[in-house]
PDB file of C-alpha atoms in Angstrom:
ATOM      1  CA  UNK N 169     201.078 -91.333  35.901  1.00  0.00           C
ATOM      2  CA  UNK N 170     199.878 -93.027  39.063  1.00  0.00           C
ATOM      3  CA  UNK N 171     198.019 -91.408  41.944  1.00  0.00           C
ATOM      4  CA  UNK N 172     195.649 -92.268  44.776  1.00  0.00           C
ATOM      5  CA  UNK N 173     192.125 -93.181  43.765  1.00  0.00           C
ATOM      6  CA  UNK N 174     189.679 -90.402  44.721  1.00  0.00           C
ATOM      7  CA  UNK N 175     185.903 -90.219  45.242  1.00  0.00           C
ATOM      8  CA  UNK N 176     185.792 -87.771  42.332  1.00  0.00           C
ATOM      9  CA  UNK N 177     186.904 -90.650  40.048  1.00  0.00           C
ATOM     10  CA  UNK N 178     183.529 -92.370  40.456  1.00  0.00           C
ATOM     11  CA  UNK N 179     182.084 -91.397  37.053  1.00  0.00           C
ATOM     12  CA  UNK N 180     185.164 -92.609  35.191  1.00  0.00           C
ATOM     13  CA  UNK N 181     185.300 -95.798  37.299  1.00  0.00           C
ATOM     14  CA  UNK N 182     181.637 -96.403  36.479  1.00  0.00           C
ATOM     15  CA  UNK N 183     182.238 -95.927  32.753  1.00  0.00           C
ATOM     16  CA  UNK N 184     185.144 -98.386  32.810  1.00  0.00           C
ATOM     17  CA  UNK N 185     183.404-100.996  34.985  1.00  0.00           C
ATOM     18  CA  UNK N 186     180.186-100.733  32.921  1.00  0.00           C
ATOM     19  CA  UNK N 187     182.018-101.420  29.644  1.00  0.00           C
ATOM     20  CA  UNK N 188     181.514-105.072  28.605  1.00  0.00           C
ATOM     21  CA  UNK N 189     184.797-104.975  26.640  1.00  0.00           C
ATOM     22  CA  UNK N 190     186.759-104.055  29.764  1.00  0.00           C
ATOM     23  CA  UNK N 191     184.895-106.484  31.988  1.00  0.00           C
ATOM     24  CA  UNK N 192     184.887-109.432  29.551  1.00  0.00           C
ATOM     25  CA  UNK N 193     187.750-111.153  31.412  1.00  0.00           C
ATOM     26  CA  UNK N 194     186.952-109.862  34.922  1.00  0.00           C
ATOM     27  CA  UNK N 195     184.963-112.079  37.273  1.00  0.00           C
ATOM     28  CA  UNK N 196     182.899-109.234  38.665  1.00  0.00           C
ATOM     29  CA  UNK N 197     179.490-107.870  37.675  1.00  0.00           C
ATOM     30  CA  UNK N 198     179.246-104.755  35.553  1.00  0.00           C
ATOM     31  CA  UNK N 199     178.903-101.610  37.638  1.00  0.00           C
ATOM     32  CA  UNK N 200     175.398-100.237  37.186  1.00  0.00           C
ATOM     33  CA  UNK N 201     175.281 -97.028  39.199  1.00  0.00           C
ATOM     34  CA  UNK N 202     177.499 -94.246  40.461  1.00  0.00           C
ATOM     35  CA  UNK N 203     176.940 -95.760  43.908  1.00  0.00           C
ATOM     36  CA  UNK N 204     178.525 -99.033  42.679  1.00  0.00           C
ATOM     37  CA  UNK N 205     181.598 -97.113  41.538  1.00  0.00           C
ATOM     38  CA  UNK N 206     181.776 -95.079  44.747  1.00  0.00           C
ATOM     39  CA  UNK N 207     181.519 -98.237  46.846  1.00  0.00           C
ATOM     40  CA  UNK N 208     184.381 -99.795  44.886  1.00  0.00           C
ATOM     41  CA  UNK N 209     186.542 -96.708  45.437  1.00  0.00           C
ATOM     42  CA  UNK N 210     185.742 -96.787  49.166  1.00  0.00           C
ATOM     43  CA  UNK N 211     186.564-100.502  49.367  1.00  0.00           C
ATOM     44  CA  UNK N 212     189.858-100.073  47.511  1.00  0.00           C
ATOM     45  CA  UNK N 213     190.918 -97.118  49.653  1.00  0.00           C
ATOM     46  CA  UNK N 214     189.909 -98.821  52.911  1.00  0.00           C
ATOM     47  CA  UNK N 215     191.921-101.942  51.997  1.00  0.00           C
ATOM     48  CA  UNK N 216     194.893 -99.734  51.107  1.00  0.00           C
ATOM     49  CA  UNK N 217     194.666 -97.845  54.426  1.00  0.00           C
ATOM     50  CA  UNK N 218     194.483-101.187  56.273  1.00  0.00           C
ATOM     51  CA  UNK N 219     197.663-102.374  54.468  1.00  0.00           C
ATOM     52  CA  UNK N 220     195.738-105.281  52.932  1.00  0.00           C
ATOM     53  CA  UNK N 221     196.222-104.042  49.359  1.00  0.00           C
ATOM     54  CA  UNK N 222     197.584-101.075  47.450  1.00  0.00           C
ATOM     55  CA  UNK N 223     196.047 -99.539  44.346  1.00  0.00           C
ATOM     56  CA  UNK N 224     196.666 -96.546  42.133  1.00  0.00           C
ATOM     57  CA  UNK N 225     194.600 -94.669  39.614  1.00  0.00           C
ATOM     58  CA  UNK N 226     196.241 -94.543  36.190  1.00  0.00           C
ATOM     59  CA  UNK N 227     196.217 -91.162  34.461  1.00  0.00           C
ATOM     60  CA  UNK N 228     197.921 -89.723  31.396  1.00  0.00           C
ATOM     61  CA  UNK N 229     200.771 -87.299  31.986  1.00  0.00           C
ATOM     62  CA  UNK N 230     199.389 -83.767  31.928  1.00  0.00           C
ATOM     63  CA  UNK N 231     195.786 -84.932  32.480  1.00  0.00           C
ATOM     64  CA  UNK N 232     194.660 -85.976  35.951  1.00  0.00           C
ATOM     65  CA  UNK N 233     191.565 -87.876  34.720  1.00  0.00           C
ATOM     66  CA  UNK N 234     191.251 -91.520  35.773  1.00  0.00           C
ATOM     67  CA  UNK N 235     191.713 -93.954  32.875  1.00  0.00           C
ATOM     68  CA  UNK N 236     192.471 -97.157  34.742  1.00  0.00           C
ATOM     69  CA  UNK N 237     193.427 -98.936  37.911  1.00  0.00           C
ATOM     70  CA  UNK N 238     196.470-100.982  38.914  1.00  0.00           C
ATOM     71  CA  UNK N 239     197.601-102.475  42.161  1.00  0.00           C
ATOM     72  CA  UNK N 240     198.403-105.375  44.381  1.00  0.00           C
ATOM     73  CA  UNK N 241     194.847-106.352  45.247  1.00  0.00           C
ATOM     74  CA  UNK N 242     195.954-109.302  47.340  1.00  0.00           C
ATOM     75  CA  UNK N 243     198.976-109.179  49.636  1.00  0.00           C
ATOM     76  CA  UNK N 244     200.129-112.247  51.558  1.00  0.00           C
ATOM     77  CA  UNK N 245     202.666-110.795  53.972  1.00  0.00           C
ATOM     78  CA  UNK N 246     203.809-114.059  55.551  1.00  0.00           C
ATOM     79  CA  UNK N 247     204.783-115.361  52.101  1.00  0.00           C
ATOM     80  CA  UNK N 248     206.250-112.049  50.791  1.00  0.00           C
ATOM     81  CA  UNK N 249     203.906-112.115  47.850  1.00  0.00           C
ATOM     82  CA  UNK N 250     201.417-109.880  46.075  1.00  0.00           C
ATOM     83  CA  UNK N 251     198.916-110.433  43.299  1.00  0.00           C
ATOM     84  CA  UNK N 252     198.877-107.801  40.583  1.00  0.00           C
ATOM     85  CA  UNK N 253     195.645-106.665  38.981  1.00  0.00           C
ATOM     86  CA  UNK N 254     194.817-103.949  36.472  1.00  0.00           C
ATOM     87  CA  UNK N 255     192.047-102.592  34.277  1.00  0.00           C
ATOM     88  CA  UNK N 256     192.112 -99.851  31.676  1.00  0.00           C
ATOM     89  CA  UNK N 257     189.320 -97.945  29.946  1.00  0.00           C
ATOM     90  CA  UNK N 258     188.932 -99.429  26.462  1.00  0.00           C
ATOM     91  CA  UNK N 259     189.457 -96.127  24.641  1.00  0.00           C
ATOM     92  CA  UNK N 260     193.037 -96.135  26.015  1.00  0.00           C
ATOM     93  CA  UNK N 261     193.964 -99.676  24.964  1.00  0.00           C
ATOM     94  CA  UNK N 262     196.966-100.269  22.746  1.00  0.00           C
ATOM     95  CA  UNK N 263     199.013 -97.280  23.898  1.00  0.00           C
ATOM     96  CA  UNK N 264     201.346 -99.035  26.336  1.00  0.00           C
ATOM     97  CA  UNK N 265     199.829 -97.512  29.480  1.00  0.00           C
ATOM     98  CA  UNK N 266     199.418-100.821  31.337  1.00  0.00           C
ATOM     99  CA  UNK N 267     202.978-101.874  30.522  1.00  0.00           C
ATOM    100  CA  UNK N 268     204.263 -98.539  31.847  1.00  0.00           C
ATOM    101  CA  UNK N 269     202.121 -98.866  34.964  1.00  0.00           C
ATOM    102  CA  UNK N 270     203.345-102.419  35.640  1.00  0.00           C
ATOM    103  CA  UNK N 271     206.954-101.265  35.247  1.00  0.00           C
ATOM    104  CA  UNK N 272     206.237 -98.483  37.772  1.00  0.00           C
ATOM    105  CA  UNK N 273     204.541-100.606  40.449  1.00  0.00           C
ATOM    106  CA  UNK N 274     206.831-103.651  40.399  1.00  0.00           C
ATOM    107  CA  UNK N 275     209.678-101.783  42.162  1.00  0.00           C
ATOM    108  CA  UNK N 276     207.185-100.720  44.844  1.00  0.00           C
ATOM    109  CA  UNK N 277     206.213-104.348  45.346  1.00  0.00           C
ATOM    110  CA  UNK N 278     209.730-105.719  45.375  1.00  0.00           C
ATOM    111  CA  UNK N 279     211.675-102.869  47.020  1.00  0.00           C
ATOM    112  CA  UNK N 280     209.166-101.058  49.238  1.00  0.00           C
ATOM    113  CA  UNK N 281     206.723-103.803  50.191  1.00  0.00           C
ATOM    114  CA  UNK N 282     209.396-106.501  50.302  1.00  0.00           C
ATOM    115  CA  UNK N 283     207.755-108.975  47.947  1.00  0.00           C
ATOM    116  CA  UNK N 284     209.765-111.970  46.843  1.00  0.00           C
ATOM    117  CA  UNK N 285     207.116-112.831  44.278  1.00  0.00           C
ATOM    118  CA  UNK N 286     204.427-111.057  42.286  1.00  0.00           C
ATOM    119  CA  UNK N 287     201.839-113.040  40.415  1.00  0.00           C
ATOM    120  CA  UNK N 288     199.063-112.167  38.008  1.00  0.00           C
ATOM    121  CA  UNK N 289     196.170-114.310  36.858  1.00  0.00           C
ATOM    122  CA  UNK N 290     194.388-113.953  33.534  1.00  0.00           C
ATOM    123  CA  UNK N 291     192.249-115.978  31.180  1.00  0.00           C
ATOM    124  CA  UNK N 292     193.766-117.754  28.159  1.00  0.00           C
ATOM    125  CA  UNK N 293     191.607-115.658  25.812  1.00  0.00           C
ATOM    126  CA  UNK N 294     193.030-112.385  27.164  1.00  0.00           C
ATOM    127  CA  UNK N 295     195.917-112.121  24.716  1.00  0.00           C
ATOM    128  CA  UNK N 296     196.620-108.466  25.482  1.00  0.00           C
ATOM    129  CA  UNK N 297     197.109-109.197  29.176  1.00  0.00           C
ATOM    130  CA  UNK N 298     199.314-112.191  28.428  1.00  0.00           C
ATOM    131  CA  UNK N 299     201.499-110.088  26.123  1.00  0.00           C
ATOM    132  CA  UNK N 300     201.882-107.236  28.620  1.00  0.00           C
ATOM    133  CA  UNK N 301     202.807-109.628  31.417  1.00  0.00           C
ATOM    134  CA  UNK N 302     205.417-111.381  29.290  1.00  0.00           C
ATOM    135  CA  UNK N 303     206.774-108.009  28.132  1.00  0.00           C
ATOM    136  CA  UNK N 304     207.310-107.137  31.807  1.00  0.00           C
ATOM    137  CA  UNK N 305     209.208-110.325  32.604  1.00  0.00           C
ATOM    138  CA  UNK N 306     206.410-112.511  33.947  1.00  0.00           C
ATOM    139  CA  UNK N 307     206.544-116.224  33.170  1.00  0.00           C
ATOM    140  CA  UNK N 308     203.517-118.450  32.764  1.00  0.00           C
ATOM    141  CA  UNK N 309     203.676-120.963  35.594  1.00  0.00           C
ATOM    142  CA  UNK N 310     200.333-122.673  35.429  1.00  0.00           C
ATOM    143  CA  UNK N 311     197.154-123.308  33.516  1.00  0.00           C
ATOM    144  CA  UNK N 312     194.206-124.169  35.727  1.00  0.00           C
ATOM    145  CA  UNK N 313     191.383-125.761  33.810  1.00  0.00           C
ATOM    146  CA  UNK N 314     187.837-124.621  34.564  1.00  0.00           C
ATOM    147  CA  UNK N 315     188.758-123.365  38.027  1.00  0.00           C
ATOM    148  CA  UNK N 316     186.518-120.279  37.937  1.00  0.00           C
ATOM    149  CA  UNK N 317     182.723-120.438  37.706  1.00  0.00           C
ATOM    150  CA  UNK N 318     181.370-117.122  36.488  1.00  0.00           C
ATOM    151  CA  UNK N 319     178.127-116.148  34.776  1.00  0.00           C
ATOM    152  CA  UNK N 320     177.020-119.771  34.510  1.00  0.00           C
ATOM    153  CA  UNK N 321     180.227-120.998  32.848  1.00  0.00           C
ATOM    154  CA  UNK N 322     183.520-122.501  33.897  1.00  0.00           C
ATOM    155  CA  UNK N 323     186.648-120.593  32.837  1.00  0.00           C
ATOM    156  CA  UNK N 324     190.338-121.481  32.749  1.00  0.00           C
ATOM    157  CA  UNK N 325     192.995-119.344  34.431  1.00  0.00           C
ATOM    158  CA  UNK N 326     196.624-118.757  33.565  1.00  0.00           C
ATOM    159  CA  UNK N 327     198.987-117.948  36.428  1.00  0.00           C
ATOM    160  CA  UNK N 328     202.011-115.764  35.698  1.00  0.00           C
ATOM    161  CA  UNK N 329     204.777-115.068  38.180  1.00  0.00           C
ATOM    162  CA  UNK N 330     207.802-112.850  38.553  1.00  0.00           C
ATOM    163  CA  UNK N 331     210.433-113.181  41.270  1.00  0.00           C
ATOM    164  CA  UNK N 332     212.393-110.350  42.844  1.00  0.00           C
ATOM    165  CA  UNK N 333     215.650-111.743  41.538  1.00  0.00           C
TER     166      UNK N 333
END
C-alpha cells in the first residue's frame, strides 16, 4: 500500500536510513537522529507540494506502518521525464514489495504526470535493484564508469529506462 509520508513516520525512517545494509548503495549519509529523519520527511513533503517531486510511504496491506519509500525524486517537466527512486527497510527485503510499488507508481508517472520516460539509476553491485527494474520492464541503457564520488571512493552507475509506449 502507498500513502503520503507523515511526520509520525520519523522513527521508522530513521531506522531505515540508519541501517548500513539499506544505505550501502545510496549516496547519502546515514541518518543519525530523529531530527535527521524529520528533516528528510519535511524536505520530501515540501518538494511534493511544490510539484518538484512525488513520493509515497510504502506500507503492508492491513498495517499502516512505514516500511519504505518510493517516488519520482526528480521530475524534469520540459522533457516529460521522471527519475524513480526507492528504499525499503531490510527486514522487508525479498517479499516483492518494491516490485509491487514500482508497478503501482509507473501508471501515475506515465498517465497522471504525463511522463514519456522514467529512469532509475543504481550501482552495478546492487543486484536486487537491477532485478526488480528488469522485472518491471526497465532496460539498461548505460553504464557510467566512476561517475559518483562518495565516501572517498569513485562508484559506477547503471542507468535504466522505461518509455511510456
